[in-house]
Amino acid sequence: MQIITAHTGCDFDALSSMVAAGKLYPEAKLCFSGVLSREVRDFMRLYGWMVPVVKVSRKDLDKVKRLILVDTRWINRIGIFKDLIGKKGVEIHIYDHHPPHPGDIQGDAGVCREVGATTSILVDLIKKRGIPVTPFEATLLCLGIYEDTGSLSFSSTTSLDLQSAAFLLERGANLELISSFLNRGLSEKQNLLLKSFLENSKIKMINGVEIFIIGVEIEDFVGGISLPLRKFIDLKNPDVTFAIVRSKEKVYLMARSRNPSIN
């Protein structure tokens, strides 16, 4: 058995990377490793019947001979599939766009590049291998790229992201559908978090760069925590933003840069 999975807390880049990997590994099964973001949950309620995801239990892991990881290289972010890492007879293939870390899982194959979205890496391989893509697939894959690159506006966006998005548009990606999922209004809890961001942000000037630092503490976890930050950035238009959110025993750190000279 071959399994394709992404990180727990699956966002659109993770979901679309799984679907793209499925085009490269047609015999593999798509499996979620944990919960889905609110936006992905909404998408799956409408279109889940078109995304062939299956459930895998621990007892099924003994049958797995190849694990394909997308959008992550961290062992603590892949749920029950971490039991397959280092297991004899199991190949690990990794496709990821995050910067390398000493604690990363070491794969037997795959592609890891620092680009805007993992989906862009996989779409590039699909393009080179001449694998056909349906309009629905093109829309979902483009949705993943647009989410992680801020609709191709973040400083982490690369030429590969643009080329992959153009390839998908040529194959029928629906920008109106993409926009409907990326530009949704905030929930009540997300609105309260945005208000906290606005009230608790401080500005520091470092080497002529305007840096916003936000520190807030919340009672209960807020799903889709990156969306209020995106709205904050749209309102304030900072060069760089750090948001530190404490929720009970966990601390979430998000960093965004609109300045191409700042990593």
mmCIF file of C-alpha atoms in Angstrom:
data_model
loop_
_atom_site.group_PDB
_atom_site.id
_atom_site.type_symbol
_atom_site.label_atom_id
_atom_site.label_comp_id
_atom_site.label_asym_id
_atom_site.label_seq_id
_atom_site.Cartn_x
_atom_site.Cartn_y
_atom_site.Cartn_z
ATOM 1 C CA MET A 1 0.000 0.000 0.000
ATOM 2 C CA GLN A 2 1.106 3.567 -0.748
ATOM 3 C CA ILE A 3 -0.154 6.485 1.339
ATOM 4 C CA ILE A 4 -0.160 10.224 0.572
ATOM 5 C CA THR A 5 -0.642 12.511 3.563
ATOM 6 C CA ALA A 6 0.088 16.052 4.726
ATOM 7 C CA HIS A 7 0.388 17.795 8.082
ATOM 8 C CA THR A 8 -2.237 17.846 10.792
ATOM 9 C CA GLY A 9 -4.361 20.983 10.496
ATOM 10 C CA CYS A 10 -4.640 20.512 6.721
ATOM 11 C CA ASP A 11 -4.933 23.796 4.774
ATOM 12 C CA PHE A 12 -5.527 24.269 1.048
ATOM 13 C CA ASP A 13 -1.862 23.963 0.064
ATOM 14 C CA ALA A 14 -1.712 20.659 1.953
ATOM 15 C CA LEU A 15 -4.965 19.377 0.396
ATOM 16 C CA SER A 16 -4.041 20.425 -3.139
ATOM 17 C CA SER A 17 -0.540 18.989 -2.695
ATOM 18 C CA MET A 18 -2.095 15.656 -1.745
ATOM 19 C CA VAL A 19 -4.280 15.709 -4.870
ATOM 20 C CA ALA A 20 -1.309 16.727 -7.040
ATOM 21 C CA ALA A 21 0.818 13.941 -5.551
ATOM 22 C CA GLY A 22 -2.006 11.560 -6.383
ATOM 23 C CA LYS A 23 -1.486 12.432 -10.052
ATOM 24 C CA LEU A 24 2.181 11.424 -9.725
ATOM 25 C CA TYR A 25 1.435 8.314 -7.638
ATOM 26 C CA PRO A 26 -1.853 7.036 -9.094
ATOM 27 C CA GLU A 27 -1.790 3.839 -6.990
ATOM 28 C CA ALA A 28 -1.466 5.723 -3.697
ATOM 29 C CA LYS A 29 -4.347 6.452 -1.309
ATOM 30 C CA LEU A 30 -4.970 9.976 0.011
ATOM 31 C CA CYS A 31 -5.325 10.115 3.802
ATOM 32 C CA PHE A 32 -5.664 13.010 6.245
ATOM 33 C CA SER A 33 -3.309 12.895 9.227
ATOM 34 C CA GLY A 34 -5.450 15.080 11.495
ATOM 35 C CA VAL A 35 -8.065 17.829 11.480
ATOM 36 C CA LEU A 36 -8.879 20.166 8.597
ATOM 37 C CA SER A 37 -8.869 23.958 8.617
ATOM 38 C CA ARG A 38 -12.332 25.554 8.638
ATOM 39 C CA GLU A 39 -12.015 26.599 4.990
ATOM 40 C CA VAL A 40 -10.920 23.129 3.879
ATOM 41 C CA ARG A 41 -13.786 21.584 5.852
ATOM 42 C CA ASP A 42 -16.236 23.833 4.002
ATOM 43 C CA PHE A 43 -14.649 22.898 0.685
ATOM 44 C CA MET A 44 -14.829 19.172 1.452
ATOM 45 C CA ARG A 45 -18.495 19.431 2.406
ATOM 46 C CA LEU A 46 -19.225 20.733 -1.085
ATOM 47 C CA TYR A 47 -16.676 18.899 -3.203
ATOM 48 C CA GLY A 48 -15.370 16.069 -1.038
ATOM 49 C CA TRP A 49 -17.025 13.507 -3.288
ATOM 50 C CA MET A 50 -14.530 14.559 -5.985
ATOM 51 C CA VAL A 51 -11.479 14.125 -3.728
ATOM 52 C CA PRO A 52 -10.828 10.394 -3.101
ATOM 53 C CA VAL A 53 -9.707 10.526 0.555
ATOM 54 C CA VAL A 54 -9.805 7.319 2.615
ATOM 55 C CA LYS A 55 -9.396 6.594 6.324
ATOM 56 C CA VAL A 56 -6.499 4.516 7.570
ATOM 57 C CA SER A 57 -6.231 3.009 11.056
ATOM 58 C CA ARG A 58 -3.114 1.924 12.925
ATOM 59 C CA LYS A 59 -3.745 -1.698 12.012
ATOM 60 C CA ASP A 60 -3.480 -0.751 8.318
ATOM 61 C CA LEU A 61 0.024 0.693 8.743
ATOM 62 C CA ASP A 62 1.672 -2.722 8.463
ATOM 63 C CA LYS A 63 0.539 -2.836 4.827
ATOM 64 C CA VAL A 64 2.215 0.463 3.890
ATOM 65 C CA LYS A 65 5.347 0.163 1.734
ATOM 66 C CA ARG A 66 5.637 3.813 0.657
ATOM 67 C CA LEU A 67 4.673 7.000 2.486
ATOM 68 C CA ILE A 68 4.466 10.213 0.450
ATOM 69 C CA LEU A 69 4.562 13.340 2.636
ATOM 70 C CA VAL A 70 3.543 16.728 1.259
ATOM 71 C CA ASP A 71 3.817 20.212 2.764
ATOM 72 C CA THR A 72 5.708 19.018 5.845
ATOM 73 C CA ARG A 73 8.888 17.291 6.987
ATOM 74 C CA TRP A 74 8.138 17.285 10.712
ATOM 75 C CA ILE A 75 7.515 13.933 12.375
ATOM 76 C CA ASN A 76 5.287 15.478 15.049
ATOM 77 C CA ARG A 77 2.884 16.869 12.418
ATOM 78 C CA ILE A 78 1.828 13.687 10.608
ATOM 79 C CA GLY A 79 -0.346 11.950 13.193
ATOM 80 C CA ILE A 80 -0.302 8.144 13.249
ATOM 81 C CA PHE A 81 1.913 8.049 10.150
ATOM 82 C CA LYS A 82 4.928 8.960 12.296
ATOM 83 C CA ASP A 83 5.041 5.246 13.203
ATOM 84 C CA LEU A 84 6.204 4.561 9.629
ATOM 85 C CA ILE A 85 9.280 6.804 9.852
ATOM 86 C CA GLY A 86 12.386 4.676 10.137
ATOM 87 C CA LYS A 87 10.408 1.464 9.708
ATOM 88 C CA LYS A 88 12.222 -1.176 7.681
ATOM 89 C CA GLY A 89 10.753 -1.749 4.215
ATOM 90 C CA VAL A 90 8.935 1.612 4.035
ATOM 91 C CA GLU A 91 10.069 4.224 1.480
ATOM 92 C CA ILE A 92 9.594 7.874 2.416
ATOM 93 C CA HIS A 93 9.042 10.395 -0.398
ATOM 94 C CA ILE A 94 8.830 14.074 0.608
ATOM 95 C CA TYR A 95 7.606 17.168 -1.262
ATOM 96 C CA ASP A 96 7.851 20.356 0.784
ATOM 97 C CA HIS A 97 8.436 24.102 0.427
ATOM 98 C CA HIS A 98 9.440 24.986 3.984
ATOM 99 C CA PRO A 99 13.013 25.945 4.945
ATOM 100 C CA PRO A 100 15.172 23.004 6.072
ATOM 101 C CA HIS A 101 15.482 22.204 9.780
ATOM 102 C CA PRO A 102 17.935 19.887 11.578
ATOM 103 C CA GLY A 103 15.010 17.815 12.864
ATOM 104 C CA ASP A 104 13.464 17.202 9.431
ATOM 105 C CA ILE A 105 12.483 13.708 8.328
ATOM 106 C CA GLN A 106 15.000 12.428 5.793
ATOM 107 C CA GLY A 107 13.296 11.010 2.715
ATOM 108 C CA ASP A 108 14.385 8.463 0.141
ATOM 109 C CA ALA A 109 13.079 10.571 -2.751
ATOM 110 C CA GLY A 110 11.055 13.688 -3.521
ATOM 111 C CA VAL A 111 11.646 17.401 -4.053
ATOM 112 C CA CYS A 112 12.071 20.077 -1.369
ATOM 113 C CA ARG A 113 12.436 23.694 -2.545
ATOM 114 C CA GLU A 114 11.839 27.025 -0.855
ATOM 115 C CA VAL A 115 9.009 28.336 -3.017
ATOM 116 C CA GLY A 116 5.682 29.924 -2.163
ATOM 117 C CA ALA A 117 3.604 26.737 -2.129
ATOM 118 C CA THR A 118 4.304 23.010 -2.108
ATOM 119 C CA THR A 119 1.617 22.593 -4.748
ATOM 120 C CA SER A 120 3.791 24.566 -7.203
ATOM 121 C CA ILE A 121 6.561 21.937 -6.908
ATOM 122 C CA LEU A 122 4.160 19.112 -7.705
ATOM 123 C CA VAL A 123 2.405 20.993 -10.525
ATOM 124 C CA ASP A 124 5.808 21.567 -12.129
ATOM 125 C CA LEU A 125 6.400 17.782 -12.117
ATOM 126 C CA ILE A 126 2.902 17.153 -13.521
ATOM 127 C CA LYS A 127 3.613 19.662 -16.279
ATOM 128 C CA LYS A 128 6.986 18.110 -17.171
ATOM 129 C CA ARG A 129 5.521 14.595 -17.294
ATOM 130 C CA GLY A 130 2.585 15.647 -19.469
ATOM 131 C CA ILE A 131 -0.034 14.363 -17.022
ATOM 132 C CA PRO A 132 -3.552 15.611 -17.863
ATOM 133 C CA VAL A 133 -5.389 17.833 -15.349
ATOM 134 C CA THR A 134 -9.161 18.375 -15.220
ATOM 135 C CA PRO A 135 -10.662 21.875 -14.675
ATOM 136 C CA PHE A 136 -11.715 20.861 -11.139
ATOM 137 C CA GLU A 137 -8.215 19.628 -10.315
ATOM 138 C CA ALA A 138 -6.716 22.783 -11.821
ATOM 139 C CA THR A 139 -9.011 24.908 -9.625
ATOM 140 C CA LEU A 140 -8.128 23.037 -6.427
ATOM 141 C CA LEU A 141 -4.385 23.066 -7.166
ATOM 142 C CA CYS A 142 -4.477 26.775 -7.972
ATOM 143 C CA LEU A 143 -6.414 27.378 -4.743
ATOM 144 C CA GLY A 144 -3.522 25.836 -2.806
ATOM 145 C CA ILE A 145 -0.977 28.059 -4.548
ATOM 146 C CA TYR A 146 -3.072 31.206 -4.086
ATOM 147 C CA GLU A 147 -3.628 30.515 -0.375
ATOM 148 C CA ASP A 148 0.044 30.088 0.531
ATOM 149 C CA THR A 149 1.277 32.960 -1.657
ATOM 150 C CA GLY A 150 -1.432 35.496 -0.762
ATOM 151 C CA SER A 151 -2.775 35.255 -4.331
ATOM 152 C CA LEU A 152 0.813 35.537 -5.624
ATOM 153 C CA SER A 153 1.505 38.684 -3.557
ATOM 154 C CA PHE A 154 3.674 37.442 -0.656
ATOM 155 C CA SER A 155 7.419 38.052 -0.835
ATOM 156 C CA SER A 156 7.935 34.269 -0.654
ATOM 157 C CA THR A 157 6.282 33.922 -4.094
ATOM 158 C CA THR A 158 8.681 32.680 -6.766
ATOM 159 C CA SER A 159 8.639 32.392 -10.542
ATOM 160 C CA LEU A 160 7.774 28.699 -10.137
ATOM 161 C CA ASP A 161 4.560 29.648 -8.329
ATOM 162 C CA LEU A 162 3.618 32.030 -11.147
ATOM 163 C CA GLN A 163 4.432 29.475 -13.835
ATOM 164 C CA SER A 164 2.453 26.751 -12.051
ATOM 165 C CA ALA A 165 -0.553 29.057 -11.592
ATOM 166 C CA ALA A 166 -0.424 30.026 -15.277
ATOM 167 C CA PHE A 167 -0.313 26.336 -16.262
ATOM 168 C CA LEU A 168 -3.408 25.668 -14.138
ATOM 169 C CA LEU A 169 -5.287 28.676 -15.514
ATOM 170 C CA GLU A 170 -4.655 27.348 -19.003
ATOM 171 C CA ARG A 171 -6.290 24.098 -17.878
ATOM 172 C CA GLY A 172 -9.488 25.719 -16.647
ATOM 173 C CA ALA A 173 -8.838 26.867 -13.064
ATOM 174 C CA ASN A 174 -11.869 28.865 -11.894
ATOM 175 C CA LEU A 175 -10.666 32.108 -10.254
ATOM 176 C CA GLU A 176 -14.167 33.029 -9.041
ATOM 177 C CA LEU A 177 -14.419 29.767 -7.084
ATOM 178 C CA ILE A 178 -10.900 30.271 -5.719
ATOM 179 C CA SER A 179 -11.784 33.795 -4.576
ATOM 180 C CA SER A 180 -14.975 32.582 -2.895
ATOM 181 C CA PHE A 181 -12.933 30.390 -0.539
ATOM 182 C CA LEU A 182 -10.023 32.763 0.058
ATOM 183 C CA ASN A 183 -12.014 35.957 0.634
ATOM 184 C CA ARG A 184 -14.627 34.760 3.076
ATOM 185 C CA GLY A 185 -15.715 36.869 6.014
ATOM 186 C CA LEU A 186 -14.371 36.267 9.506
ATOM 187 C CA SER A 187 -16.254 34.266 12.107
ATOM 188 C CA GLU A 188 -17.202 35.943 15.397
ATOM 189 C CA LYS A 189 -14.117 34.533 17.151
ATOM 190 C CA GLN A 190 -11.856 35.527 14.247
ATOM 191 C CA ASN A 191 -13.263 39.083 14.351
ATOM 192 C CA LEU A 192 -12.491 39.287 18.069
ATOM 193 C CA LEU A 193 -8.956 38.058 17.379
ATOM 194 C CA LEU A 194 -8.509 40.680 14.635
ATOM 195 C CA LYS A 195 -9.658 43.334 17.107
ATOM 196 C CA SER A 196 -7.055 42.054 19.587
ATOM 197 C CA PHE A 197 -4.385 42.209 16.883
ATOM 198 C CA LEU A 198 -5.255 45.842 16.154
ATOM 199 C CA GLU A 199 -5.301 46.787 19.839
ATOM 200 C CA ASN A 200 -2.103 44.971 20.796
ATOM 201 C CA SER A 201 0.218 45.661 17.882
ATOM 202 C CA LYS A 202 3.457 47.581 18.394
ATOM 203 C CA ILE A 203 5.728 49.054 15.731
ATOM 204 C CA LYS A 204 9.507 48.809 15.709
ATOM 205 C CA MET A 205 11.783 50.387 13.123
ATOM 206 C CA ILE A 206 14.829 48.188 12.460
ATOM 207 C CA ASN A 207 17.308 49.309 9.807
ATOM 208 C CA GLY A 208 14.593 51.425 8.233
ATOM 209 C CA VAL A 209 12.081 48.563 8.081
ATOM 210 C CA GLU A 210 8.661 48.899 9.749
ATOM 211 C CA ILE A 211 8.012 45.775 11.812
ATOM 212 C CA PHE A 212 4.705 45.096 13.561
ATOM 213 C CA ILE A 213 4.842 42.832 16.620
ATOM 214 C CA ILE A 214 1.564 41.483 17.998
ATOM 215 C CA GLY A 215 1.234 39.633 21.281
ATOM 216 C CA VAL A 216 -2.169 38.395 22.458
ATOM 217 C CA GLU A 217 -3.562 35.780 24.808
ATOM 218 C CA ILE A 218 -6.886 34.071 24.128
ATOM 219 C CA GLU A 219 -9.010 31.755 26.253
ATOM 220 C CA ASP A 220 -10.010 29.292 23.538
ATOM 221 C CA PHE A 221 -8.289 28.276 20.310
ATOM 222 C CA VAL A 222 -9.538 30.072 17.194
ATOM 223 C CA GLY A 223 -9.688 28.031 13.999
ATOM 224 C CA GLY A 224 -8.224 29.587 10.850
ATOM 225 C CA ILE A 225 -5.921 31.762 12.935
ATOM 226 C CA SER A 226 -3.986 32.993 9.895
ATOM 227 C CA LEU A 227 -7.055 34.672 8.340
ATOM 228 C CA PRO A 228 -7.335 37.486 10.943
ATOM 229 C CA LEU A 229 -3.605 38.095 10.457
ATOM 230 C CA ARG A 230 -4.137 38.389 6.706
ATOM 231 C CA LYS A 231 -6.912 40.942 7.320
ATOM 232 C CA PHE A 232 -4.624 42.835 9.722
ATOM 233 C CA ILE A 233 -1.904 43.010 7.069
ATOM 234 C CA ASP A 234 -4.427 44.247 4.492
ATOM 235 C CA LEU A 235 -5.459 47.034 6.875
ATOM 236 C CA LYS A 236 -2.007 48.099 8.107
ATOM 237 C CA ASN A 237 0.163 47.173 5.098
ATOM 238 C CA PRO A 238 3.314 46.542 7.194
ATOM 239 C CA ASP A 239 6.666 45.454 5.796
ATOM 240 C CA VAL A 240 6.990 42.628 8.333
ATOM 241 C CA THR A 241 4.592 41.219 10.922
ATOM 242 C CA PHE A 242 5.110 38.831 13.824
ATOM 243 C CA ALA A 243 2.000 37.576 15.633
ATOM 244 C CA ILE A 244 2.389 35.609 18.855
ATOM 245 C CA VAL A 245 -0.837 34.061 20.147
ATOM 246 C CA ARG A 246 -1.036 32.204 23.443
ATOM 247 C CA SER A 247 -3.962 29.828 23.983
ATOM 248 C CA LYS A 248 -3.799 27.933 27.293
ATOM 249 C CA GLU A 249 -0.677 25.730 27.162
ATOM 250 C CA LYS A 250 0.219 26.441 23.506
ATOM 251 C CA VAL A 251 1.853 29.386 21.765
ATOM 252 C CA TYR A 252 1.360 29.998 18.037
ATOM 253 C CA LEU A 253 3.869 32.099 16.108
ATOM 254 C CA MET A 254 3.173 33.479 12.636
ATOM 255 C CA ALA A 255 5.510 35.651 10.572
ATOM 256 C CA ARG A 256 4.761 37.450 7.312
ATOM 257 C CA SER A 257 6.964 39.615 5.101
ATOM 258 C CA ARG A 258 6.005 41.867 2.212
ATOM 259 C CA ASN A 259 9.581 43.058 1.771
ATOM 260 C CA PRO A 260 11.482 40.834 -0.701
ATOM 261 C CA SER A 261 14.780 41.614 1.060
ATOM 262 C CA ILE A 262 13.553 40.118 4.346
ATOM 263 C CA ASN A 263 13.316 36.340 4.763
#
